[in-house]
PDB file of C-alpha atoms in Angstrom:
ATOM      1  CA  MET A   1       0.000   0.000   0.000  1.00 46.00           C
ATOM      2  CA  SER A   2       1.360   3.420  -0.867  1.00 49.00           C
ATOM      3  CA  ILE A   3       1.561   6.336   1.550  1.00 46.00           C
ATOM      4  CA  GLU A   4      -1.065   8.130  -0.525  1.00 52.00           C
ATOM      5  CA  SER A   5      -3.420   5.153  -0.134  1.00 48.00           C
ATOM      6  CA  GLN A   6      -3.170   5.129   3.645  1.00 52.00           C
ATOM      7  CA  VAL A   7      -5.421   8.167   3.940  1.00 63.00           C
ATOM      8  CA  TRP A   8      -8.264   6.213   2.313  1.00 67.00           C
ATOM      9  CA  SER A   9      -7.381   2.732   3.569  1.00 76.00           C
ATOM     10  CA  GLY A  10      -6.674   0.795   6.714  1.00 83.00           C
ATOM     11  CA  ASP A  11      -8.682  -0.869   9.437  1.00 88.00           C
ATOM     12  CA  LYS A  12     -10.168   2.365  10.795  1.00 91.00           C
ATOM     13  CA  LYS A  13     -11.488   3.384   7.370  1.00 90.00           C
ATOM     14  CA  ILE A  14     -12.909  -0.098   6.722  1.00 93.00           C
ATOM     15  CA  ILE A  15     -14.758  -0.029  10.043  1.00 95.00           C
ATOM     16  CA  ALA A  16     -15.922   3.556   9.572  1.00 94.00           C
ATOM     17  CA  ARG A  17     -17.363   2.824   6.110  1.00 95.00           C
ATOM     18  CA  GLN A  18     -19.039  -0.309   7.420  1.00 96.00           C
ATOM     19  CA  GLU A  19     -20.668   1.550  10.312  1.00 97.00           C
ATOM     20  CA  THR A  20     -21.501   4.883   8.670  1.00 96.00           C
ATOM     21  CA  ILE A  21     -22.327   3.936   5.083  1.00 96.00           C
ATOM     22  CA  ILE A  22     -23.045   0.243   4.592  1.00 97.00           C
ATOM     23  CA  ASN A  23     -24.816  -0.609   7.861  1.00 97.00           C
ATOM     24  CA  GLN A  24     -26.702   2.699   7.945  1.00 97.00           C
ATOM     25  CA  TYR A  25     -27.940   2.289   4.362  1.00 97.00           C
ATOM     26  CA  LYS A  26     -29.201  -1.213   5.134  1.00 96.00           C
ATOM     27  CA  LYS A  27     -30.831  -0.065   8.381  1.00 97.00           C
ATOM     28  CA  ILE A  28     -32.520   3.040   6.952  1.00 97.00           C
ATOM     29  CA  TYR A  29     -33.655   1.589   3.624  1.00 96.00           C
ATOM     30  CA  GLY A  30     -34.129  -2.038   4.699  1.00 96.00           C
ATOM     31  CA  ASN A  31     -32.251  -3.168   1.615  1.00 95.00           C
ATOM     32  CA  ASP A  32     -28.860  -4.875   1.235  1.00 96.00           C
ATOM     33  CA  TYR A  33     -27.933  -3.001  -1.929  1.00 97.00           C
ATOM     34  CA  ILE A  34     -28.530   0.255  -3.747  1.00 97.00           C
ATOM     35  CA  PRO A  35     -30.982  -0.263  -6.639  1.00 97.00           C
ATOM     36  CA  ILE A  36     -29.137  -0.732  -9.937  1.00 97.00           C
ATOM     37  CA  ASP A  37     -30.687   2.431 -11.436  1.00 97.00           C
ATOM     38  CA  LYS A  38     -29.133   4.567  -8.653  1.00 97.00           C
ATOM     39  CA  GLN A  39     -25.593   5.919  -8.325  1.00 97.00           C
ATOM     40  CA  TYR A  40     -23.070   5.926  -5.499  1.00 98.00           C
ATOM     41  CA  TRP A  41     -21.151   9.232  -5.351  1.00 97.00           C
ATOM     42  CA  THR A  42     -17.998   9.770  -3.303  1.00 96.00           C
ATOM     43  CA  MET A  43     -14.784  11.758  -3.039  1.00 94.00           C
ATOM     44  CA  CYS A  44     -12.784   8.769  -4.172  1.00 89.00           C
ATOM     45  CA  GLY A  45      -9.158   9.481  -3.262  1.00 89.00           C
ATOM     46  CA  ASN A  46      -6.461   7.064  -4.397  1.00 90.00           C
ATOM     47  CA  LEU A  47      -7.948   3.704  -5.355  1.00 92.00           C
ATOM     48  CA  SER A  48      -4.690   1.928  -6.234  1.00 88.00           C
ATOM     49  CA  ASP A  49      -1.734   0.313  -4.526  1.00 84.00           C
ATOM     50  CA  ASN A  50       1.975   0.673  -5.424  1.00 82.00           C
ATOM     51  CA  ASN A  51       1.578  -1.904  -8.215  1.00 87.00           C
ATOM     52  CA  ASN A  52      -1.300  -0.017  -9.859  1.00 87.00           C
ATOM     53  CA  ASN A  53      -3.849  -2.587  -8.779  1.00 91.00           C
ATOM     54  CA  ILE A  54      -7.130  -1.746  -7.112  1.00 93.00           C
ATOM     55  CA  ASN A  55      -6.447  -1.279  -3.416  1.00 91.00           C
ATOM     56  CA  PRO A  56      -8.655  -3.904  -1.703  1.00 91.00           C
ATOM     57  CA  GLN A  57      -9.105  -1.507   1.239  1.00 91.00           C
ATOM     58  CA  SER A  58     -10.312   1.384  -0.925  1.00 93.00           C
ATOM     59  CA  GLU A  59     -13.887   2.585  -0.691  1.00 94.00           C
ATOM     60  CA  TYR A  60     -14.494   1.366  -4.250  1.00 96.00           C
ATOM     61  CA  ALA A  61     -13.378  -2.189  -3.432  1.00 95.00           C
ATOM     62  CA  GLN A  62     -15.128  -2.350  -0.056  1.00 96.00           C
ATOM     63  CA  ILE A  63     -18.506  -1.059  -1.239  1.00 97.00           C
ATOM     64  CA  ILE A  64     -18.530  -3.504  -4.159  1.00 97.00           C
ATOM     65  CA  GLN A  65     -17.257  -6.436  -2.091  1.00 96.00           C
ATOM     66  CA  GLU A  66     -20.016  -5.786   0.457  1.00 96.00           C
ATOM     67  CA  GLY A  67     -22.553  -5.981  -2.374  1.00 97.00           C
ATOM     68  CA  LEU A  68     -23.862  -2.453  -1.784  1.00 97.00           C
ATOM     69  CA  ILE A  69     -23.308  -1.519  -5.453  1.00 98.00           C
ATOM     70  CA  LYS A  70     -22.192  -2.886  -8.807  1.00 97.00           C
ATOM     71  CA  PRO A  71     -19.052  -1.272 -10.306  1.00 96.00           C
ATOM     72  CA  GLU A  72     -21.064   0.684 -12.882  1.00 96.00           C
ATOM     73  CA  GLN A  73     -22.921   2.504 -10.067  1.00 98.00           C
ATOM     74  CA  PHE A  74     -19.746   4.017  -8.634  1.00 98.00           C
ATOM     75  CA  ARG A  75     -19.160   7.716  -9.290  1.00 98.00           C
ATOM     76  CA  GLY A  76     -15.961   9.205  -7.958  1.00 97.00           C
ATOM     77  CA  VAL A  77     -14.710  12.747  -7.740  1.00 97.00           C
ATOM     78  CA  GLU A  78     -11.030  13.500  -7.214  1.00 96.00           C
ATOM     79  CA  ILE A  79      -9.628  17.026  -7.213  1.00 95.00           C
ATOM     80  CA  ASP A  80      -5.940  15.974  -7.367  1.00 94.00           C
ATOM     81  CA  GLU A  81      -5.072  15.434 -11.036  1.00 96.00           C
ATOM     82  CA  ILE A  82      -2.306  12.898 -10.325  1.00 93.00           C
ATOM     83  CA  ILE A  83      -4.617  10.721  -8.233  1.00 93.00           C
ATOM     84  CA  TYR A  84      -7.430  11.193 -10.759  1.00 96.00           C
ATOM     85  CA  ASN A  85      -5.167  10.003 -13.610  1.00 95.00           C
ATOM     86  CA  ARG A  86      -4.014   7.003 -11.573  1.00 93.00           C
ATOM     87  CA  ASN A  87      -7.619   6.049 -10.799  1.00 95.00           C
ATOM     88  CA  LYS A  88      -8.645   6.390 -14.462  1.00 95.00           C
ATOM     89  CA  SER A  89      -5.719   4.206 -15.543  1.00 94.00           C
ATOM     90  CA  ILE A  90      -6.755   1.324 -13.270  1.00 94.00           C
ATOM     91  CA  LEU A  91     -10.516   1.819 -13.681  1.00 95.00           C
ATOM     92  CA  PRO A  92     -11.030   3.268 -17.183  1.00 95.00           C
ATOM     93  CA  HIS A  93     -14.665   2.099 -17.349  1.00 94.00           C
ATOM     94  CA  ILE A  94     -15.678   3.849 -14.110  1.00 94.00           C
ATOM     95  CA  GLU A  95     -17.074   7.379 -14.085  1.00 96.00           C
ATOM     96  CA  ILE A  96     -14.536   9.472 -12.216  1.00 97.00           C
ATOM     97  CA  HIS A  97     -14.384  13.269 -12.398  1.00 97.00           C
ATOM     98  CA  ASN A  98     -11.394  15.548 -11.855  1.00 98.00           C
ATOM     99  CA  ASP A  99     -12.811  18.610 -10.110  1.00 97.00           C
ATOM    100  CA  ASP A 100     -14.311  19.915  -6.897  1.00 97.00           C
ATOM    101  CA  PHE A 101     -16.959  17.566  -5.433  1.00 97.00           C
ATOM    102  CA  PHE A 102     -19.611  20.269  -4.987  1.00 97.00           C
ATOM    103  CA  LYS A 103     -19.089  21.584  -8.533  1.00 98.00           C
ATOM    104  CA  VAL A 104     -19.369  18.115 -10.053  1.00 98.00           C
ATOM    105  CA  LEU A 105     -22.562  17.270  -8.159  1.00 97.00           C
ATOM    106  CA  ASN A 106     -24.031  20.651  -9.051  1.00 97.00           C
ATOM    107  CA  ASN A 107     -23.229  20.179 -12.753  1.00 97.00           C
ATOM    108  CA  GLN A 108     -24.582  16.637 -12.742  1.00 97.00           C
ATOM    109  CA  ALA A 109     -27.812  17.833 -11.130  1.00 97.00           C
ATOM    110  CA  LEU A 110     -28.190  20.675 -13.647  1.00 97.00           C
ATOM    111  CA  GLN A 111     -27.799  18.141 -16.469  1.00 96.00           C
ATOM    112  CA  ASN A 112     -30.268  15.686 -14.853  1.00 96.00           C
ATOM    113  CA  LYS A 113     -27.477  13.094 -14.539  1.00 94.00           C
ATOM    114  CA  LEU A 114     -27.534  12.809 -10.746  1.00 92.00           C
ATOM    115  CA  ASN A 115     -29.434   9.753  -9.642  1.00 92.00           C
TER     116      ASN A 115
END
């Protein structure tokens, strides 16, 4: 795992995502997964390890492994261009944006692409 990945990875992040996203979604909506016609938006951070593989402790990997979403539902926003380019190189089929999170969500909403 790279130093850059540690901010978005590790046992504390895994537990935090489990408790604050996955478990809460299931509890509130009474469903084990987000409906396939819905999107999962996040500030994605670095999704890769030092070997340019998907970091198994990344939010992307955890949310999919838990069955909350399918890969095509993931929408990431990364403001750092280097991290954005790294993410796009390992996940070219995933919708990832290089900009400010609020701006991206605003633009998506204005274009009726936010679901």
